[in-house]
Coordinates of C-alpha atoms in Angstrom, one line a residue:
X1 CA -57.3 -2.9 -21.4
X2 CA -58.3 0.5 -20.5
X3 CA -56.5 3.2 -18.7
X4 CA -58.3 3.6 -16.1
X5 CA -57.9 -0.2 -15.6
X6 CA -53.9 0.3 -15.3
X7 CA -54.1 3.1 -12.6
X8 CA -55.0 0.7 -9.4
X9 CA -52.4 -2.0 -10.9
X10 CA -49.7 1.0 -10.9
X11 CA -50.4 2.3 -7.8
X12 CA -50.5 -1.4 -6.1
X13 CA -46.8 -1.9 -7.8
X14 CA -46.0 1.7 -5.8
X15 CA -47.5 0.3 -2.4
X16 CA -44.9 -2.8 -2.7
X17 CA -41.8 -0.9 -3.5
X18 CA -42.5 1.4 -0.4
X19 CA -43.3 -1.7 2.0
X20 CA -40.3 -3.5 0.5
X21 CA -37.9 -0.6 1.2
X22 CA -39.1 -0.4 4.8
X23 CA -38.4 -3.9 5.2
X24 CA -35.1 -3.0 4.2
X25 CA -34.5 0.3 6.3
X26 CA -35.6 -1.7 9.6
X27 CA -33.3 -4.6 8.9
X28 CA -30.5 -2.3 8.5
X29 CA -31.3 -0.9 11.6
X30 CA -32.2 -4.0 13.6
X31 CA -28.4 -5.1 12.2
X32 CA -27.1 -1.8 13.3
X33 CA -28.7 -1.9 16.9
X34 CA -27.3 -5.8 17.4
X35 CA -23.7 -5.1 16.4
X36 CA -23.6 -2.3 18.9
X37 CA -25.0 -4.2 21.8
X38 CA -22.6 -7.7 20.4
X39 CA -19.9 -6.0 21.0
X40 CA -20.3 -4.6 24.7
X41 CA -17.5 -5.5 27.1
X42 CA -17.9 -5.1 30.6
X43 CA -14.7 -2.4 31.3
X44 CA -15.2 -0.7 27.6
X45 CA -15.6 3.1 27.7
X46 CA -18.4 4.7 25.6
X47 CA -17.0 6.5 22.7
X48 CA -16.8 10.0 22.3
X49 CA -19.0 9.3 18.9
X50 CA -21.6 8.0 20.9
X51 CA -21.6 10.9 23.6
X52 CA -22.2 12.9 21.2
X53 CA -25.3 11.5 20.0
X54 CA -26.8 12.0 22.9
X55 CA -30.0 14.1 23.5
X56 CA -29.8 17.3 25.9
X57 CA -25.7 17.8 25.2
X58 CA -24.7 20.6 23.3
X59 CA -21.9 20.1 20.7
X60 CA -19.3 22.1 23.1
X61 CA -20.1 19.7 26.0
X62 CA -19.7 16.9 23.9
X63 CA -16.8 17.9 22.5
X64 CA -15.5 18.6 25.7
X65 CA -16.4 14.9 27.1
X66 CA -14.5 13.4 24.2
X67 CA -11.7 15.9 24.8
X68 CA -11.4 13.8 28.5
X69 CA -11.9 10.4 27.7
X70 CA -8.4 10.2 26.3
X71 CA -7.8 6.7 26.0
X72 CA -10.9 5.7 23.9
X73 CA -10.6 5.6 19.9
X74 CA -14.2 6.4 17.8
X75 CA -13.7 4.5 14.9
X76 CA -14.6 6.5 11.4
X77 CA -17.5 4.7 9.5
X78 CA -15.7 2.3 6.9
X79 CA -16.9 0.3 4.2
X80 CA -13.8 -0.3 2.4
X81 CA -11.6 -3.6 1.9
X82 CA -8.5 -4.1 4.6
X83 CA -6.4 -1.3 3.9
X84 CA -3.3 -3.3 4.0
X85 CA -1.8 -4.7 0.9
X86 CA -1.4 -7.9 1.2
X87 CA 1.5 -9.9 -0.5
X88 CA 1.1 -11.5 -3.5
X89 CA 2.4 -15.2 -2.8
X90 CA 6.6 -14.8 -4.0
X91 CA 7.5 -17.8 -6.8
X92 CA 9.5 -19.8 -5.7
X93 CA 13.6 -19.6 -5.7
X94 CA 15.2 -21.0 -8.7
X95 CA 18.5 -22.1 -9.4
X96 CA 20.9 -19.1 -10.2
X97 CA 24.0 -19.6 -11.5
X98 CA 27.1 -17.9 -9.5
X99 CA 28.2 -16.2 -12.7
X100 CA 25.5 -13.8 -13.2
X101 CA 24.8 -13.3 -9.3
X102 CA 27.6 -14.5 -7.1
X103 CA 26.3 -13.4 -3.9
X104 CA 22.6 -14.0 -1.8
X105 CA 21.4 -11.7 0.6
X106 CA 18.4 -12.2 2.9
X107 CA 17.2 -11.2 5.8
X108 CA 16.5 -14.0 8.8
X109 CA 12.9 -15.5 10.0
X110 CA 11.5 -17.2 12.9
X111 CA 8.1 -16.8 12.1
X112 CA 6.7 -20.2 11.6
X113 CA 3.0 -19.3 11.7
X114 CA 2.5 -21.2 7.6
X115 CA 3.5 -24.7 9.6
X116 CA 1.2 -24.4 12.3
X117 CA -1.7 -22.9 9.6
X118 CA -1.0 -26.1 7.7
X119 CA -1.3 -28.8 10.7
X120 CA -4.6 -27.3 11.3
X121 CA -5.6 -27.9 7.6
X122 CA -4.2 -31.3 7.3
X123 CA -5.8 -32.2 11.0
X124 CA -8.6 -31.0 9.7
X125 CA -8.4 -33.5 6.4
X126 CA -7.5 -30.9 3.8
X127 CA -4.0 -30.2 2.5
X128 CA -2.9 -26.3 2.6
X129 CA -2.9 -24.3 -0.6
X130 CA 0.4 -24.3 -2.3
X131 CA 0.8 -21.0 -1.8
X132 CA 0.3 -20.4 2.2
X133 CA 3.4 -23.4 2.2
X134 CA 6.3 -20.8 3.0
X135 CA 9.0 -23.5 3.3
X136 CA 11.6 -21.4 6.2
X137 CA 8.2 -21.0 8.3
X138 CA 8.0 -24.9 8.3
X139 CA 11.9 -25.5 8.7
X140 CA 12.0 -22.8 11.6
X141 CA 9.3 -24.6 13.2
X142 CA 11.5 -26.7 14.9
X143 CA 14.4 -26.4 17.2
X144 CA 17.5 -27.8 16.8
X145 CA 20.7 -29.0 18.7
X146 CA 23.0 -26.4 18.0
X147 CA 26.0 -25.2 20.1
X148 CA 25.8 -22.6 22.4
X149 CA 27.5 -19.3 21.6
X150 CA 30.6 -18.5 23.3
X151 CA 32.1 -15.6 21.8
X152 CA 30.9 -12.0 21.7
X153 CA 28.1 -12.5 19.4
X154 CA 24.7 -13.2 21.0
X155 CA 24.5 -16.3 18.1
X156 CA 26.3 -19.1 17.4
X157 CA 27.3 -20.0 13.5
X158 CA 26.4 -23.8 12.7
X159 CA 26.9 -25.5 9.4
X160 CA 27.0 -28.9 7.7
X161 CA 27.2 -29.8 4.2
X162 CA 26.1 -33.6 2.3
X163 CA 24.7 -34.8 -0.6
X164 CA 21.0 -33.8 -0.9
X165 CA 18.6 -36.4 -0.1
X166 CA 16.5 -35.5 -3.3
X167 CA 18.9 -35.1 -6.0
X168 CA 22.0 -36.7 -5.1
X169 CA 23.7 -35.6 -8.0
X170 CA 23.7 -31.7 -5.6
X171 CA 24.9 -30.9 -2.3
X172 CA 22.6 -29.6 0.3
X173 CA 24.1 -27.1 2.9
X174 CA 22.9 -26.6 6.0
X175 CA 23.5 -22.9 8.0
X176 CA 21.7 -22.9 11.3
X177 CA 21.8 -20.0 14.1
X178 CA 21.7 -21.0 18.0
X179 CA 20.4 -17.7 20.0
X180 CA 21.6 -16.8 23.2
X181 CA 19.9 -18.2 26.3
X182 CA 18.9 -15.9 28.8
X183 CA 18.8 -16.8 32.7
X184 CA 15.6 -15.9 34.1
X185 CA 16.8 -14.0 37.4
X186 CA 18.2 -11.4 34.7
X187 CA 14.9 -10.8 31.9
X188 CA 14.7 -7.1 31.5
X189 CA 11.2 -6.0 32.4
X190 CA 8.1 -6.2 30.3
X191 CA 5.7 -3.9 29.4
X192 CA 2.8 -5.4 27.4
X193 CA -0.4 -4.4 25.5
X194 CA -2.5 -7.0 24.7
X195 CA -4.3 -6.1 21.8
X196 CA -7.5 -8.0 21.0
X197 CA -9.5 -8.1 18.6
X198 CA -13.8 -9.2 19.8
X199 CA -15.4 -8.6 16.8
X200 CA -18.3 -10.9 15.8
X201 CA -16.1 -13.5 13.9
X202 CA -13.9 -13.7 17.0
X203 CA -16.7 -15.9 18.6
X204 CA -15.9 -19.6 17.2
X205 CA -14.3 -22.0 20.2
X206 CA -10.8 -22.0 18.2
X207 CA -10.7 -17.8 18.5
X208 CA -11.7 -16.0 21.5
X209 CA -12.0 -18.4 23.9
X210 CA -8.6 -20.1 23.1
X211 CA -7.2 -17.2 23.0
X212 CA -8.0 -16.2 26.6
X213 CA -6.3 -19.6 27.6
X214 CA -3.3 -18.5 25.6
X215 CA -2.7 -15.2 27.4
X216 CA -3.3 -16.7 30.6
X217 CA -0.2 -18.8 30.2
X218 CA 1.8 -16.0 29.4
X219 CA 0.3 -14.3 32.2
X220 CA 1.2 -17.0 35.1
X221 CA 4.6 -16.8 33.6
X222 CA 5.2 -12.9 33.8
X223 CA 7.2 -12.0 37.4
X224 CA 5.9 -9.4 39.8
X225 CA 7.0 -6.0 38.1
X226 CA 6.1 -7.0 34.5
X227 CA 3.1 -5.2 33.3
X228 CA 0.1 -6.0 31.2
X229 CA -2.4 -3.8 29.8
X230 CA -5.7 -5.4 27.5
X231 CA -6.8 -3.1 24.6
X232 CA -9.8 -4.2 22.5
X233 CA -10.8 -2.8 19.3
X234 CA -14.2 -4.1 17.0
X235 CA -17.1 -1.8 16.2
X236 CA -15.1 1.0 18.5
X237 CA -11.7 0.7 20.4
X238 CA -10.9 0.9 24.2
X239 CA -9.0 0.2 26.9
X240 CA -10.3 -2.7 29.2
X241 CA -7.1 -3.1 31.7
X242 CA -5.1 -0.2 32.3
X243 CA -1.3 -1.0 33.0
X244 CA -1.6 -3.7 36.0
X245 CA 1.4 -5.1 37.7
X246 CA 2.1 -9.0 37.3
X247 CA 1.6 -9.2 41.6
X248 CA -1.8 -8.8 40.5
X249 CA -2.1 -11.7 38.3
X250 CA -5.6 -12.5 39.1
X251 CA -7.0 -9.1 38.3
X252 CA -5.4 -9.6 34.9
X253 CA -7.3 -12.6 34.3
X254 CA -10.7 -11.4 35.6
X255 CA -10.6 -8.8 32.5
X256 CA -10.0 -11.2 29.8
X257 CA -12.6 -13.4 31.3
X258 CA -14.8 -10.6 30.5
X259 CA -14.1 -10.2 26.6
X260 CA -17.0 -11.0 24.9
X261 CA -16.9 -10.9 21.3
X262 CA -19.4 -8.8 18.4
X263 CA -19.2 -6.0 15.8
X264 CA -17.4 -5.5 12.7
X265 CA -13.8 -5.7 12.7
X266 CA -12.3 -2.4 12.6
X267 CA -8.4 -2.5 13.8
X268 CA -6.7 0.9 13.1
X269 CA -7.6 2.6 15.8
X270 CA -7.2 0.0 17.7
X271 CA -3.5 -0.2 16.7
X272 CA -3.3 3.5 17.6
X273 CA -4.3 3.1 21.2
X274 CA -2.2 -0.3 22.0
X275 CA 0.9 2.5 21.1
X276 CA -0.5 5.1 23.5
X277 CA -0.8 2.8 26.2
X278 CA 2.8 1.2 25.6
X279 CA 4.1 4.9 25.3
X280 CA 2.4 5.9 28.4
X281 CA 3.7 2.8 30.4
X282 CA 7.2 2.7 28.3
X283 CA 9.8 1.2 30.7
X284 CA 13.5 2.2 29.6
X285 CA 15.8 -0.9 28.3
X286 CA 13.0 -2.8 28.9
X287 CA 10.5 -5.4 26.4
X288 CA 8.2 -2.6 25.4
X289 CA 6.0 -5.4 23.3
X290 CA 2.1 -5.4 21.7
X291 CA 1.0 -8.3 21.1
X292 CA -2.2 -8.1 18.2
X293 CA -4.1 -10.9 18.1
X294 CA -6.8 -11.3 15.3
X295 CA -8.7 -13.9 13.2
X296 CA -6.9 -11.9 10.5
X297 CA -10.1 -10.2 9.0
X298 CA -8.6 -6.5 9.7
X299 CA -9.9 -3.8 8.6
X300 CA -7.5 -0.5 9.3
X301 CA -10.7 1.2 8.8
X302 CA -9.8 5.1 7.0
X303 CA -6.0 5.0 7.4
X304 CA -3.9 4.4 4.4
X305 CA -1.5 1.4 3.6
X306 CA 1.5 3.6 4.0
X307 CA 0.3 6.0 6.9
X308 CA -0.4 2.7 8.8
X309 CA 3.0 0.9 8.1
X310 CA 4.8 4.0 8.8
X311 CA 3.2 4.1 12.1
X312 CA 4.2 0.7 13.2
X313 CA 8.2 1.6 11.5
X314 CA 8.3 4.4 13.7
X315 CA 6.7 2.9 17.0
X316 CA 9.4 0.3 16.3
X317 CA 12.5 2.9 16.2
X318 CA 11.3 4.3 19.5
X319 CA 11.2 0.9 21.3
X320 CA 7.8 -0.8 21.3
X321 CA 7.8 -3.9 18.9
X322 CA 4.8 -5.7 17.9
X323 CA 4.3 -9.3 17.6
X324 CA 1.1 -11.4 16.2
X325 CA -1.1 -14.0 16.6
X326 CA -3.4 -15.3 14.3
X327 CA -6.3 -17.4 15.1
X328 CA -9.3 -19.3 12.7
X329 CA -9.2 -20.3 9.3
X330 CA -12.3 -18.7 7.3
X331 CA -11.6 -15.1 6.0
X332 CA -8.0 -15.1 7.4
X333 CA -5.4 -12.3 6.1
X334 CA -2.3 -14.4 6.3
X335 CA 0.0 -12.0 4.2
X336 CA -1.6 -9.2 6.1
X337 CA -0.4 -10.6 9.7
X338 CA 3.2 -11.2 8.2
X339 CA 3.3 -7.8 6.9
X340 CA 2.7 -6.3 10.8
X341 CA 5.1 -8.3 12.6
X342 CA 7.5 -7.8 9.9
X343 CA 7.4 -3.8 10.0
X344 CA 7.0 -4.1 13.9
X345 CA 9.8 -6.1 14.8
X346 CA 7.9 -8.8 15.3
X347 CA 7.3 -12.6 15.0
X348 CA 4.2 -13.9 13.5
X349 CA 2.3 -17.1 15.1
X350 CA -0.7 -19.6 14.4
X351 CA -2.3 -20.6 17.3
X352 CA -4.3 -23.8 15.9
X353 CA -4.6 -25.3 19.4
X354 CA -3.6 -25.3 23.7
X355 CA -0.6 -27.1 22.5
X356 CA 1.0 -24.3 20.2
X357 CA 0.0 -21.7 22.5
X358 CA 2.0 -23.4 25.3
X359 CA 4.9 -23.5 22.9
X360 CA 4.5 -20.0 22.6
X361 CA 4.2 -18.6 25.8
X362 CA 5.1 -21.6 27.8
X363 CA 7.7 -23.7 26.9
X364 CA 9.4 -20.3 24.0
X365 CA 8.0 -17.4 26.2
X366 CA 11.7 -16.0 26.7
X367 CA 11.9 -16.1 22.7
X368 CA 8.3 -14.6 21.7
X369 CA 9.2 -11.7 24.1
X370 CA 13.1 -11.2 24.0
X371 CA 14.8 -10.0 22.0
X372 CA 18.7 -10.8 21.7
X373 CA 19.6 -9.1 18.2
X374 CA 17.6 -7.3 15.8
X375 CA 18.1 -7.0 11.6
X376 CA 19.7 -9.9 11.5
X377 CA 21.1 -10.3 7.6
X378 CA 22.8 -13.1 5.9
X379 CA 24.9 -12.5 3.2
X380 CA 26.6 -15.6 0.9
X381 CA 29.5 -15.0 -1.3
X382 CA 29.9 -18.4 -3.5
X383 CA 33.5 -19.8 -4.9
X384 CA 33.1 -19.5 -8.4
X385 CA 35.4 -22.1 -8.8
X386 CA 33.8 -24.6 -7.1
X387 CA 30.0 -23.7 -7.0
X388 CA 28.3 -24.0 -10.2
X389 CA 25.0 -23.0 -9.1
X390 CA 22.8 -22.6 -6.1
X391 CA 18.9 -22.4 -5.0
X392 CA 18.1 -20.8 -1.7
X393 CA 15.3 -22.9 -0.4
X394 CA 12.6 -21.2 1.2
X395 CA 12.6 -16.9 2.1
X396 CA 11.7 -15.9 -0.9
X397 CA 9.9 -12.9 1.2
X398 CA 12.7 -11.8 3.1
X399 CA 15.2 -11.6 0.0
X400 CA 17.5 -8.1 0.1
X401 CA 19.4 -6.5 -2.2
X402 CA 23.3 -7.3 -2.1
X403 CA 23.7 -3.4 -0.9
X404 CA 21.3 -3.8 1.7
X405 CA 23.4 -5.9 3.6
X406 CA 25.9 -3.3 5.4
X407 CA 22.6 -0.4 5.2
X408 CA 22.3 -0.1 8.6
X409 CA 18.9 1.5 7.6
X410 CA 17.3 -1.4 5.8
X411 CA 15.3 -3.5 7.9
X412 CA 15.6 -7.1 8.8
X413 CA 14.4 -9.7 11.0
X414 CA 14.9 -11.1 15.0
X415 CA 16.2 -13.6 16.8
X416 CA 15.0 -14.2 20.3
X417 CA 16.4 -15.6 23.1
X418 CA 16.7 -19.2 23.0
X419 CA 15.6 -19.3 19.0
X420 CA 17.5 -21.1 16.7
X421 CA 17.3 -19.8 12.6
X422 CA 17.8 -22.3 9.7
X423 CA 18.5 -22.0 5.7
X424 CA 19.2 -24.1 3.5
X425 CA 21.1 -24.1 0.3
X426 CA 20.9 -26.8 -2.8
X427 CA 23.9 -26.4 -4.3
X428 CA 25.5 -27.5 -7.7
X429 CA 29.1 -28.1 -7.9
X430 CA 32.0 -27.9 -11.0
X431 CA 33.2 -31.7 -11.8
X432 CA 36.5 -30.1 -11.5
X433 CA 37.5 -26.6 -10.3
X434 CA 37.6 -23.9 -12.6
X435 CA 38.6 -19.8 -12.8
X436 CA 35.3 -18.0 -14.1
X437 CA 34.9 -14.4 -14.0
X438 CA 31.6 -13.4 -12.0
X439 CA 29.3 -10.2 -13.1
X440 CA 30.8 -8.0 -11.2
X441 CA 28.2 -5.4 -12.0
X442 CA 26.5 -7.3 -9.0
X443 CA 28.9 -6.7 -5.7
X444 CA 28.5 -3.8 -3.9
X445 CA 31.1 -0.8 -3.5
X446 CA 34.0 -1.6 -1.4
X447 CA 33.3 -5.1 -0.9
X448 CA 36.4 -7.5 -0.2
X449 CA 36.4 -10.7 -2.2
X450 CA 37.0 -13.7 -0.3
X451 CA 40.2 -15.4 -1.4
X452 CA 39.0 -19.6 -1.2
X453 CA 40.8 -22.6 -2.0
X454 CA 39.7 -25.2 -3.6
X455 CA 38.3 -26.9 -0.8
X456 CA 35.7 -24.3 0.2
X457 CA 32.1 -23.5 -1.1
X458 CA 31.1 -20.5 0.4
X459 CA 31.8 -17.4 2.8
X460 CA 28.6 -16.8 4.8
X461 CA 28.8 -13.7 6.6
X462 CA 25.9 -12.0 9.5
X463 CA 25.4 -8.8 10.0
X464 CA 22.9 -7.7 13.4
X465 CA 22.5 -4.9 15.7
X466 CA 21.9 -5.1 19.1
X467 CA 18.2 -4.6 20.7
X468 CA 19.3 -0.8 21.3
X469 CA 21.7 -0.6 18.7
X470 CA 21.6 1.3 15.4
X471 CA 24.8 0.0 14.1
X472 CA 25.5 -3.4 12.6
X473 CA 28.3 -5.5 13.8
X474 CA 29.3 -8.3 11.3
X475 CA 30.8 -11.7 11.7
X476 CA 31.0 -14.9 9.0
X477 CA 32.2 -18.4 8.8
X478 CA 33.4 -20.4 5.6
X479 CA 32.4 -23.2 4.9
X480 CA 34.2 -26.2 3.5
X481 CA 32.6 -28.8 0.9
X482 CA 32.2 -32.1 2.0
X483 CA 30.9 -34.8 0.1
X484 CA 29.4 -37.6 2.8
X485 CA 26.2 -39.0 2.2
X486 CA 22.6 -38.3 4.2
X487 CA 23.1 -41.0 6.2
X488 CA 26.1 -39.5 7.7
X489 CA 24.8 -36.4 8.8
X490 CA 23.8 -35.1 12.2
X491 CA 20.1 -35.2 13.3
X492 CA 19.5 -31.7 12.8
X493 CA 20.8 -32.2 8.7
X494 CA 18.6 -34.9 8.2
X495 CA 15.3 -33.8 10.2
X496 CA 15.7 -29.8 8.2
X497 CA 15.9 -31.8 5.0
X498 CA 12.8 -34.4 6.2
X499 CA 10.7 -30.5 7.0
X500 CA 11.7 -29.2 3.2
X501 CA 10.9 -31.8 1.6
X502 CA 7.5 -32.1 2.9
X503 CA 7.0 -28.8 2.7
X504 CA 7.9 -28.8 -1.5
X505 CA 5.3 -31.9 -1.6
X506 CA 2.6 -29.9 -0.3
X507 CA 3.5 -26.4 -2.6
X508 CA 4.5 -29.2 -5.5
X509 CA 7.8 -27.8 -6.1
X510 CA 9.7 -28.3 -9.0
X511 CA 12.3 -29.2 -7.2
X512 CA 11.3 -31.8 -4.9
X513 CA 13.3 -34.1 -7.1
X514 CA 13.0 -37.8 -5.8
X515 CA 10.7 -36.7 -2.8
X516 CA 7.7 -39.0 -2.0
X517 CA 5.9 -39.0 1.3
X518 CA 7.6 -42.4 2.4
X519 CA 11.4 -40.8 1.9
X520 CA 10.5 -37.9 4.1
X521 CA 8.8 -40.4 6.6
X522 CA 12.3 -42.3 6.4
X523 CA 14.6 -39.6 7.1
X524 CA 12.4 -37.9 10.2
X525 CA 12.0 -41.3 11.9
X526 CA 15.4 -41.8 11.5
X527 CA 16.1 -38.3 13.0
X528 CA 14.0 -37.6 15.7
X529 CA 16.1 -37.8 18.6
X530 CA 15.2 -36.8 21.4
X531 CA 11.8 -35.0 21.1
X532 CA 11.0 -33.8 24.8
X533 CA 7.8 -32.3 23.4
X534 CA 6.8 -34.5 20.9
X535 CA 6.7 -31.8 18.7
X536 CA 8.9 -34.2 16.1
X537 CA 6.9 -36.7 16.3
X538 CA 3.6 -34.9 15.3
X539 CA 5.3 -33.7 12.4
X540 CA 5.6 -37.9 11.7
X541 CA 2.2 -37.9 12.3
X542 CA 1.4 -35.4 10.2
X543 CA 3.3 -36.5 7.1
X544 CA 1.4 -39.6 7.6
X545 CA -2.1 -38.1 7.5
X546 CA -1.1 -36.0 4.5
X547 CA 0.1 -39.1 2.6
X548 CA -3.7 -40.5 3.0
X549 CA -5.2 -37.4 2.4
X550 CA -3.6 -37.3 -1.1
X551 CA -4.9 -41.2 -1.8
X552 CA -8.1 -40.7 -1.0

């Protein structure tokens, strides 16, 4: 072939790069003009970005505009992966011996968001990964029959120890928390920021729309001075509903009628504004709350891990605590939502359906919202005579240092009003008592021994401050060994136990001993009690369709 030949060839390659890069440009802008007209909400301000694109306005008058417009957030352009670290799943808890580390510290959880996460993935015929099973999220799930506190302490301490129902050659102990009950006439007042994510993947019926449902419960069951303010954040962040008075319910629900979803997800500025408006509305010794809700796909958009988490550490320390829900299965950042309610003084939730969302602002609105005592720590000191051994089930994110326990500065978690906390402890025991020397390399400075007998296993002390407080007051129990068998036990034992062991079926624990789906069926029919919502009896339910799943 001649030269000549090759020169119309080359320049007909030329011609169809330059048409296939225009194809390109005008898809990019097509996508570019839909995400900004997805994401329009009725209420939303324009952002000062925007304004300033405008045609006619000088930069000074723009710059002005955006100057006024004080309670609208421009998001920076943002390309980058979700800014939060999220956790790397913990292993699991082994057995450590009460030589080498005599004491456990942990901090408390009521989060039960894995559980809920879980149902939806069984309901929905698959079984969860192992590593989204966080076993305390399943066993704190539930309520249980504990005693009311009398005392001083907004808590009651309630324990129980028996042979454990899968290794009976090791004790199981049971330490459960009853909060305080608040009456109704005496709630302090709330002021709340609903923040909301509507970007694009917020669409799907299990998102957006049940979220609206889910706020409106909690917004029938506010009283007449409790406030409610909506923020929204996805390709830019406003404010929807400015501060609005619960006598004005209806206005309330007209604005999140509104909330249409579309964008990208964008959430840091968004997290910035919710804080302005709580600041702005901040009612003294009152529930000064944001509640985030998300599919979980949250980008933090330019701001750092640190700068962010800092931010929400020292919003908590001023008063205004922030509490999550998370919605959707798909791209969702579980770690990520744990990590923001922890730091915020928080709890973290699953809504998978109306039925959870009623538990959470319905029938355990007074514990989502109020707090009765904050960095709540648990601290064990074994009898090295007696315990051989011992295996904290579940928590392994919320373990602390032993010195951590009396630092008044070290964080922990809540307990709300009503909310009851559970842990539980397999245990191995000495045949026969025995004097061994513990490392004492691991007891913190000035800490005083407890002087057992042979009769007891274990001195379990609680450290909290009050909501306003900044100073921990402690209390603890000890707790006797007792060597009755399951079958003895109290419902609340024997239903805990039923939880754990389904929960180390699903994450196939090493430990799970003698666990099959049928013994975990056994004990929670034969614990159910009661059950006014049925909420025991899905579990039963849900064992069931788990057992199949795993046949199939």
């Amino acid at each position: 072939m001649k030269t000549n030949d090759l020169i119309p060839l080359q320049w007909g390659k030329r011609a169809l790069i330059a048409f296939s890069l225009l194809l390109v440009l005008y898809a990019c802008n097509s996508h570019q003009e839909k995400t900004t007209e997805g994401g329009n909400i009725d209420n939303i301000q324009t952002t000062p970005t925007t304004k300033r694109n405008q045609k006619g306005k000088s930069a000074a008058a723009a710059k002005d505009q955006a100057d006024a417009e004080t309670n609208t957030i421009a998001l920076e352009e943002d390309v980058s992966p979700p800014k939060i670290k999220e956790k790397k799943p913990a292993n699991e808890n082994t057995f450590l011996s009460v030589k080498t580390a005599p004491l456990s510290t942990f901090s408390i959880d009521v989060d039960n968001a894995s559980y809920s996460r879980a149902r939806k993935s069984i309901n929905n015929g698959q079984l969860p990964s192992t590593s989204s099973v966080r076993l305390e999220e399943f066993i704190n799930y539930f309520n249980y029959q504990y005693k009311q506190p009398e005392g001083q302490h907004p808590f009651s301490v309630n324990t129980e120890v028996a042979k454990c129902p899968w290794n009976p050659k090791n004790h199981l102990v049971h330490i459960g928390l009853q909060g305080k009950r608040l009456d109704s006439r005496k709630l302090k007042l709330s002021n709340l920021v609903f923040l909301i994510d509507v970007s694009g993947s917020m669409s799907a019926p299990d998102k957006l729309p049940l979220l609206r449902k889910a706020f409106k419960m909690l917004v029938n069951n506010l009283g007449e001075e409790d406030r409610v303010a909506i923020v929204v954040y996805a390709g830019n962040a406003g404010l929807v509903l400015p501060a609005t008075q619960g006598t004005d319910k209806q206005k309330i629900m007209e604005a999140l009628d509104k909330l249409q979803s579309g964008g990208s997800t964008a959430g840091g500025a968004g997290i910035k504004l919710a804080y302005k408006i709580a600041k702005q509305n901040f009612i003294k010794e009152g529930n000064n709350r944001i509640i985030l809700a998300t599919d979980g796909d949250f980008n933090l958009g330019a701001s750092s891990d640190q700068a962010m988490q800092n931010l929400i550490e020292e919003k908590r320390k001023e008063g205004v605590f922030i509490t999550v829900l998370g919605l959707g299965m798909g791209n969702y950042r579980d770690s990520k939502m744990e990590i923001i309610a922890d730091k915020g003084n928080g709890n973290y939730y699953y809504l998978d359906n109306l039925n959870e969302a009623y538990k959470v602002f319905g029938k355990d609105l007074k514990g989502t919202l109020f707090t009765i005592a904050k960095d709540v720590k648990i601290q064990v000191e074994f009898n090295s005579a007696v315990v051989k051994s011992y295996r904290l089930i579940g928590y392994e994110n919320r373990l602390l240092a032993n010195r951590d326990f009396r630092d008044d500065t070290k964080d922990a978690g809540e307990i709300g009003a009503g909310h009851t906390v559970t842990a539980l402890y397999e245990v191995t025991l000495h045949s026969n008592p025995q004097t061994v020397a513990v490392d004492q390399n691991q007891i913190p400075a000035n800490f005083q021994a407890t002087q057992f007998n042979n009769q007891q296993l274990m001195n379990v002390r609680l450290r909290y401050k009050k909501p306003e407080g900044s100073t921990g007051i402690e209390t603890s129990q000890i707790i006797a060994a007792n060597h009755q068998s399951v079958d003895e036990t109290s419902h609340n034992f024997r239903f805990s136990a039923a939880v754990a062991s389904f929960g180390m079926l699903l994450k196939n624990s090493q430990y799970k001993g003698s666990t099959t789906f049928q013994t975990v069926l056994t004990l929670a029919k034969g614990s159910k009690g009661k059950d006014m919502n049925q909420y025991r009896a899905e579990f039963i339910d849900l064992v069931q369709k788990a057992s199949q799943i795993t046949t199939q």
